[in-house]
Tab-separated table of C-alpha atoms and ligand atoms in Angstrom:
chain	number	residue	atom	x	y	z
L	1	MET	CA	97.498	117.810	135.606
L	2	ASN	CA	100.929	116.237	135.384
L	3	ASP	CA	101.656	112.558	135.978
L	4	GLN	CA	103.234	113.066	139.365
L	5	ALA	CA	100.203	114.902	140.709
L	6	ASP	CA	97.976	112.231	139.256
L	7	SER	CA	99.854	109.394	140.920
L	8	LEU	CA	99.856	111.418	144.143
L	9	ARG	CA	96.061	111.617	144.051
L	10	LYS	CA	95.867	107.861	143.523
L	11	LEU	CA	98.183	107.290	146.467
L	12	VAL	CA	96.098	109.492	148.745
L	13	THR	CA	92.852	107.915	147.581
L	14	ALA	CA	94.247	104.441	148.210
L	15	GLN	CA	95.496	105.441	151.651
L	16	GLU	CA	92.266	107.114	152.622
L	17	ASN	CA	90.232	104.168	151.404
L	18	GLY	CA	92.432	101.989	153.570
L	19	ALA	CA	92.049	104.402	156.446
L	20	LEU	CA	88.283	104.303	156.135
L	21	GLN	CA	88.303	100.802	157.552
L	22	GLN	CA	89.509	102.179	160.882
L	23	PRO	CA	87.777	105.491	160.326
L	24	LYS	CA	90.352	108.212	160.727
L	25	LEU	CA	89.641	111.090	158.425
L	26	THR	CA	92.010	113.873	159.341
L	27	ARG	CA	90.494	117.256	160.205
L	28	ILE	CA	92.796	119.938	158.858
L	29	VAL	CA	92.492	123.162	160.811
L	30	THR	CA	94.248	126.503	160.306
L	31	VAL	CA	94.504	128.827	163.304
L	32	THR	CA	94.906	132.452	162.331
L	33	SER	CA	94.167	136.050	163.369
L	34	GLY	CA	94.046	139.544	161.954
L	35	LYS	CA	96.009	141.230	164.715
L	36	GLY	CA	99.231	139.705	166.043
L	37	GLY	CA	99.859	138.563	169.593
L	38	VAL	CA	96.253	137.616	170.343
L	39	GLY	CA	97.169	134.117	171.530
L	40	LYS	CA	97.142	131.859	168.455
L	41	SER	CA	100.223	129.835	169.354
L	42	ASN	CA	99.180	129.345	172.959
L	43	PHE	CA	95.735	128.348	171.817
L	44	SER	CA	97.017	125.918	169.143
L	45	LEU	CA	99.426	124.153	171.453
L	46	ASN	CA	97.094	123.823	174.418
L	47	PHE	CA	94.103	122.958	172.249
L	48	ALA	CA	96.211	120.170	170.721
L	49	LEU	CA	97.082	118.907	174.199
L	50	MET	CA	93.448	118.924	175.290
L	51	LEU	CA	92.342	117.120	172.142
L	52	GLN	CA	95.045	114.588	172.768
L	53	ARG	CA	93.811	114.103	176.298
L	54	ARG	CA	90.461	113.237	174.768
L	55	GLY	CA	92.032	110.463	172.748
L	56	GLN	CA	92.786	112.327	169.526
L	57	LYS	CA	96.070	111.966	167.723
L	58	VAL	CA	97.150	115.508	166.869
L	59	LEU	CA	99.934	117.015	164.797
L	60	VAL	CA	100.792	120.685	165.257
L	61	PHE	CA	102.450	122.430	162.376
L	62	ASP	CA	104.150	125.747	163.123
L	63	ALA	CA	103.304	127.631	159.944
L	64	ASP	CA	104.546	131.006	161.126
L	65	ILE	CA	107.293	131.970	158.719
L	66	GLY	CA	108.503	134.874	160.769
L	67	MET	CA	109.125	133.399	164.165
L	68	ALA	CA	109.345	129.956	165.650
L	69	ASN	CA	106.612	130.015	168.262
L	70	ILE	CA	105.364	126.658	169.345
L	71	ASP	CA	108.762	125.186	170.110
L	72	VAL	CA	109.633	128.142	172.345
L	73	LEU	CA	106.379	127.646	174.247
L	74	MET	CA	107.429	124.058	174.880
L	75	GLY	CA	111.052	124.849	175.703
L	76	PHE	CA	112.117	122.600	172.902
L	77	SER	CA	114.200	123.106	169.809
L	78	ALA	CA	113.437	121.123	166.673
L	79	PRO	CA	116.579	119.868	164.956
L	80	HIS	CA	114.848	119.510	161.569
L	81	ASN	CA	112.097	121.464	159.916
L	82	LEU	CA	110.135	121.890	156.719
L	83	TYR	CA	113.178	123.329	155.005
L	84	HIS	CA	114.958	119.975	155.291
L	85	LEU	CA	111.937	118.238	153.835
L	86	LEU	CA	111.682	120.568	150.857
L	87	LYS	CA	115.409	120.176	150.219
L	88	ARG	CA	114.751	116.419	150.288
L	89	GLU	CA	117.292	115.954	153.043
L	90	LYS	CA	114.647	114.527	155.397
L	91	THR	CA	111.359	112.702	155.027
L	92	ILE	CA	108.134	113.759	156.645
L	93	TRP	CA	108.725	111.209	159.417
L	94	ASP	CA	112.169	112.654	160.160
L	95	ILE	CA	110.859	116.183	160.669
L	96	ILE	CA	108.014	115.219	163.007
L	97	GLN	CA	109.169	115.810	166.563
L	98	HIS	CA	107.615	113.641	169.218
L	99	VAL	CA	107.548	116.060	172.103
L	100	PRO	CA	107.696	114.570	175.620
L	101	SER	CA	104.423	116.313	176.547
L	102	GLY	CA	102.764	114.044	174.035
L	103	ILE	CA	102.083	116.006	170.897
L	104	ASP	CA	103.660	115.578	167.509
L	105	PHE	CA	105.037	118.751	166.054
L	106	ILE	CA	106.558	120.065	162.829
L	107	ALA	CA	108.543	123.288	162.733
L	108	GLY	CA	108.048	125.355	159.591
L	109	GLY	CA	111.386	127.087	159.847
L	110	SER	CA	112.480	128.948	156.777
L	111	GLY	CA	110.817	126.277	154.629
L	112	PHE	CA	107.509	128.072	154.560
L	113	ARG	CA	108.877	131.052	152.753
L	114	ASP	CA	109.696	128.757	149.862
L	115	LEU	CA	106.342	127.089	149.792
L	116	VAL	CA	104.468	129.583	147.621
L	117	GLU	CA	107.327	129.908	145.191
L	118	LEU	CA	107.832	126.193	144.667
L	119	PRO	CA	107.763	124.768	141.180
L	120	GLN	CA	104.956	122.264	140.615
L	121	SER	CA	107.218	119.228	140.917
L	122	GLU	CA	108.422	120.359	144.360
L	123	LEU	CA	104.928	121.125	145.493
L	124	ASP	CA	103.835	117.675	144.400
L	125	TYR	CA	106.680	116.233	146.454
L	126	PHE	CA	105.506	118.196	149.480
L	127	GLY	CA	101.977	116.926	148.857
L	128	GLU	CA	103.203	113.382	148.501
L	129	GLN	CA	105.074	113.576	151.812
L	130	ILE	CA	102.037	115.098	153.565
L	131	ALA	CA	99.880	112.350	152.050
L	132	ARG	CA	101.914	109.804	153.991
L	133	LEU	CA	100.320	111.129	157.159
L	134	SER	CA	96.975	109.804	155.994
L	135	GLY	CA	95.369	107.629	158.617
L	136	HIS	CA	97.884	108.654	161.300
L	137	TYR	CA	96.273	111.767	162.721
L	138	ASP	CA	92.764	112.757	163.694
L	139	VAL	CA	93.603	116.455	163.603
L	140	ILE	CA	96.366	118.500	161.989
L	141	LEU	CA	96.567	122.080	163.291
L	142	PHE	CA	98.425	124.790	161.413
L	143	ASP	CA	99.420	127.703	163.644
L	144	THR	CA	99.991	130.655	161.318
L	145	GLY	CA	101.494	134.090	161.759
L	146	ALA	CA	99.188	137.085	162.136
L	147	GLY	CA	97.724	138.765	159.086
L	148	LEU	CA	97.713	137.618	155.533
L	149	SER	CA	100.963	136.503	154.009
L	150	LYS	CA	100.659	134.563	150.758
L	151	GLU	CA	101.536	131.411	152.680
L	152	THR	CA	98.843	131.941	155.272
L	153	VAL	CA	96.184	132.504	152.620
L	154	LYS	CA	97.242	129.285	150.970
L	155	PHE	CA	96.848	127.276	154.148
L	156	ILE	CA	93.538	128.907	154.962
L	157	ALA	CA	92.214	128.172	151.499
L	158	ALA	CA	93.421	124.575	151.483
L	159	ALA	CA	92.425	123.639	155.039
L	160	GLN	CA	89.029	122.273	155.845
L	161	GLU	CA	88.436	124.551	158.828
L	162	THR	CA	89.713	127.979	159.831
L	163	ILE	CA	89.707	129.204	163.399
L	164	VAL	CA	90.073	132.969	163.730
L	165	VAL	CA	91.389	134.002	167.139
L	166	THR	CA	90.490	137.433	168.458
L	167	THR	CA	90.482	139.198	171.801
L	168	PRO	CA	87.643	141.473	172.962
L	169	GLU	CA	89.700	144.571	172.073
L	170	PRO	CA	88.182	146.675	169.271
L	171	THR	CA	91.399	146.634	167.227
L	172	SER	CA	91.521	142.854	167.356
L	173	ILE	CA	87.844	142.632	166.386
L	174	THR	CA	88.196	144.906	163.357
L	175	ASP	CA	91.340	143.089	162.243
L	176	ALA	CA	89.596	139.713	162.548
L	177	TYR	CA	86.787	141.020	160.362
L	178	ALA	CA	89.240	142.525	157.852
L	179	LEU	CA	91.038	139.190	157.601
L	180	MET	CA	87.833	137.302	156.878
L	181	LYS	CA	86.802	139.867	154.307
L	182	MET	CA	90.145	139.678	152.545
L	183	VAL	CA	90.184	135.870	152.481
L	184	ARG	CA	86.618	135.727	151.188
L	185	SER	CA	87.484	138.141	148.383
L	186	MET	CA	90.096	135.636	147.223
L	187	HIS	CA	88.411	132.339	148.091
L	188	GLU	CA	84.648	132.383	148.284
L	189	ASP	CA	84.234	128.922	149.764
L	190	VAL	CA	86.273	129.452	152.957
L	191	SER	CA	84.295	129.466	156.188
L	192	PHE	CA	85.408	130.547	159.640
L	193	LYS	CA	84.733	130.039	163.298
L	194	LEU	CA	85.827	132.196	166.167
L	195	VAL	CA	87.773	131.737	169.337
L	196	VAL	CA	87.623	134.732	171.646
L	197	ASN	CA	90.750	134.749	173.793
L	198	ARG	CA	91.473	136.743	176.941
L	199	ALA	CA	87.841	137.348	177.821
L	200	SER	CA	87.028	138.402	181.374
L	201	ASP	CA	83.968	136.150	181.366
L	202	ILE	CA	81.792	134.027	179.086
L	203	ARG	CA	79.494	136.960	178.479
L	204	GLU	CA	82.290	139.102	177.109
L	205	GLY	CA	83.292	136.238	174.822
L	206	LYS	CA	79.780	135.966	173.496
L	207	GLN	CA	79.404	139.730	173.020
L	208	THR	CA	82.679	139.885	171.110
L	209	ALA	CA	81.636	137.003	168.876
L	210	ASP	CA	78.192	138.540	168.316
L	211	LYS	CA	79.741	141.778	167.071
L	212	ILE	CA	81.879	139.926	164.545
L	213	ALA	CA	79.089	137.580	163.501
L	214	MET	CA	76.779	140.515	162.914
L	215	VAL	CA	79.067	142.425	160.552
L	216	ALA	CA	80.121	139.216	158.808
L	217	LYS	CA	76.494	138.368	158.184
L	218	GLN	CA	75.587	141.850	157.047
L	219	PHE	CA	78.536	142.602	154.794
L	220	LEU	CA	79.934	139.223	153.798
L	221	GLN	CA	76.729	137.167	154.006
L	222	ILE	CA	78.444	134.457	156.035
L	223	GLU	CA	77.722	132.794	159.345
L	224	VAL	CA	80.651	132.895	161.742
L	225	PRO	CA	79.914	130.693	164.736
L	226	LEU	CA	81.685	130.946	168.078
L	227	LEU	CA	83.751	127.828	168.754
L	228	GLY	CA	84.515	129.014	172.252
L	229	THR	CA	85.920	131.537	174.688
L	230	VAL	CA	89.220	131.388	176.567
L	231	MET	CA	89.478	133.323	179.799
L	232	ASP	CA	92.156	135.867	180.470
L	233	ASP	CA	94.327	134.048	182.970
L	234	ALA	CA	97.632	135.107	184.550
L	235	ASN	CA	98.713	131.457	184.429
L	236	VAL	CA	99.199	131.794	180.662
L	237	THR	CA	102.008	134.315	181.009
L	238	LYS	CA	103.519	132.334	183.878
L	239	ALA	CA	103.502	129.183	181.745
L	240	VAL	CA	105.006	131.039	178.761
L	241	LYS	CA	107.873	132.186	180.986
L	242	LYS	CA	108.408	128.654	182.257
L	243	GLN	CA	108.227	127.332	178.681
L	244	VAL	CA	105.661	124.747	179.711
L	245	PRO	CA	102.210	124.715	178.037
L	246	PHE	CA	99.609	126.072	180.479
L	247	ALA	CA	97.421	123.015	179.967
L	248	LEU	CA	100.218	121.056	181.647
L	249	ALA	CA	101.587	123.628	184.090
L	250	TYR	CA	98.192	124.874	185.335
L	251	PRO	CA	95.632	122.268	184.274
L	252	THR	CA	92.986	123.508	186.670
L	253	GLY	CA	93.457	127.188	185.786
L	254	GLU	CA	90.749	129.093	183.969
L	255	ALA	CA	92.506	129.144	180.590
L	256	ALA	CA	93.138	125.389	180.618
L	257	ARG	CA	89.556	124.681	181.595
L	258	SER	CA	88.237	126.940	178.821
L	259	ILE	CA	90.356	125.173	176.237
L	260	ASP	CA	89.093	121.819	177.424
L	261	VAL	CA	85.503	122.999	176.896
L	262	ILE	CA	86.464	124.122	173.391
L	263	ALA	CA	88.071	120.739	172.665
L	264	ARG	CA	84.886	119.004	173.720
L	265	HIS	CA	82.803	121.302	171.563
L	266	PHE	CA	85.130	120.801	168.590
L	267	LEU	CA	84.843	117.032	168.846
L	268	ASN	CA	81.071	117.179	169.013
L	269	GLU	CA	80.632	119.322	165.927
L	270	GLU	CA	80.994	118.402	162.306
L	271	GLY	CA	83.944	119.724	160.320
L	272	ASN	CA	82.746	122.461	158.005
L	273	ALA	CA	84.259	121.352	154.715
L	274	ALA	CA	82.402	120.694	151.520
L	275	PRO	CA	81.750	116.926	151.695
L	276	ALA	CA	83.755	115.984	148.596
L	277	GLU	CA	86.878	117.670	149.886
L	278	VAL	CA	87.580	116.427	153.375
L	279	GLY	CA	90.639	114.970	155.020
L	280	LEU	CA	94.163	115.005	153.737
L	281	LYS	CA	93.010	114.226	150.240
L	282	GLY	CA	90.919	117.380	150.061
L	283	PHE	CA	93.705	119.442	151.576
L	284	ILE	CA	96.306	118.219	149.106
L	285	ASN	CA	93.984	118.534	146.136
L	286	ARG	CA	93.315	122.118	147.062
L	287	MET	CA	97.002	122.885	147.632
L	288	LEU	CA	97.802	121.545	144.168
L	289	ARG	CA	94.926	123.386	142.570
L	290	LEU	CA	95.829	126.665	144.222
L	291	LYS	CA	99.320	126.532	142.826
L	292	LYS	CA	98.109	126.524	139.241
Z	301	ATP	N1	94.245	133.499	177.752
Z	301	ATP	C1	95.270	134.329	178.034
Z	301	ATP	N2	95.342	134.936	179.244
Z	301	ATP	C2	96.371	135.781	179.521
Z	301	ATP	N3	97.356	136.053	178.688
Z	301	ATP	C3	97.353	135.500	177.458
Z	301	ATP	C4	96.309	134.594	177.062
Z	301	ATP	N4	96.563	134.167	175.803
Z	301	ATP	C5	97.696	134.790	175.420
Z	301	ATP	N5	98.173	135.583	176.403
Z	301	ATP	C6	99.394	136.447	176.361
Z	301	ATP	O1	99.613	136.841	175.030
Z	301	ATP	C7	100.946	136.513	174.643
Z	301	ATP	C8	100.996	136.185	173.165
Z	301	ATP	O2	100.419	134.917	172.933
Z	301	ATP	P1	100.792	134.075	171.629
Z	301	ATP	O3	102.253	134.034	171.406
Z	301	ATP	O4	100.073	132.782	171.735
Z	301	ATP	O5	100.119	135.002	170.497
Z	301	ATP	P2	100.174	134.807	168.925
Z	301	ATP	O6	98.848	135.244	168.408
Z	301	ATP	O7	100.625	133.456	168.568
Z	301	ATP	O8	101.290	135.872	168.533
Z	301	ATP	P3	101.970	136.063	167.078
Z	301	ATP	O9	100.957	136.842	166.260
Z	301	ATP	O10	103.201	136.864	167.367
Z	301	ATP	O11	102.247	134.707	166.525
Z	301	ATP	C9	101.341	135.369	175.563
Z	301	ATP	O12	102.727	135.315	175.712
Z	301	ATP	C10	100.631	135.722	176.844
Z	301	ATP	O13	101.401	136.611	177.600
Z	302	MG	MG1	102.197	132.807	167.308
């Protein structure tokens, strides 16, 4: 390990030790899916808002290299993004947008494409900048693009928790399973939980999750618990058109209420990381290790 990475680890350890006094160990969560368009970005944004409403400090990271998603859903354009950080034109604090609705947000922009190709020194710099967030957030959510780009795999493997979003449609179910299978073939220690989106009722959510859990158990020997179900709700499309998150535009609608239940569930459960590798420190260590 080079000196820079070593001093980075010391910095993170010192910051997390400091943070332990006012316990704030960041949960790092990647939101992904096999099939595209199943509702990852809407889930990530509104989940973040609901967590925030429950007193959590949340940062949403738009890790979709193809398309900016989250900012469009908020009707907001980020002047700086990860690209400016990697080019060392901006610090991590400069690229965090404090959105009026209350969440903090980082746009990936074209920066993500560079992330897997970065030389070690640049990656260490990225890690060092991310490490500065230690103690500031309870949850960092990465909203990824659909399917498995190299970047997405990297975030899944480095994050402490991975939420796989699926709908009840058979194509979405098989793609969710295929994604888990592919990730597990590359990184054996990654675990998943499911969010079933666009269900017509709780029962359909549970049935969808049961199907996935059953094949995952049989063929991958893993448990894939259901984190929760989000109802199919016409308010979501209306909110997308208005460019206002549905949790704000239609807070009493079915989708918003489902997400609030999921937020409550999420806060009551333990993170599912290996104990030695939690928080930002674990995330950064894994990012650095994966690069080698
Ligand atoms: N719970 C829901 N009820 C009704 N419609 C929904 C729901 N969730 C998502 N949608 C619809 O699906 C569309 C796509 O959602 P979203 O952009 O969040 O998907 P995504 O998985 O992030 O897509 P991509 O793979 O392109 O990043 C929304 O614009 C909306 O019309
Ligand atoms: Mg999206």
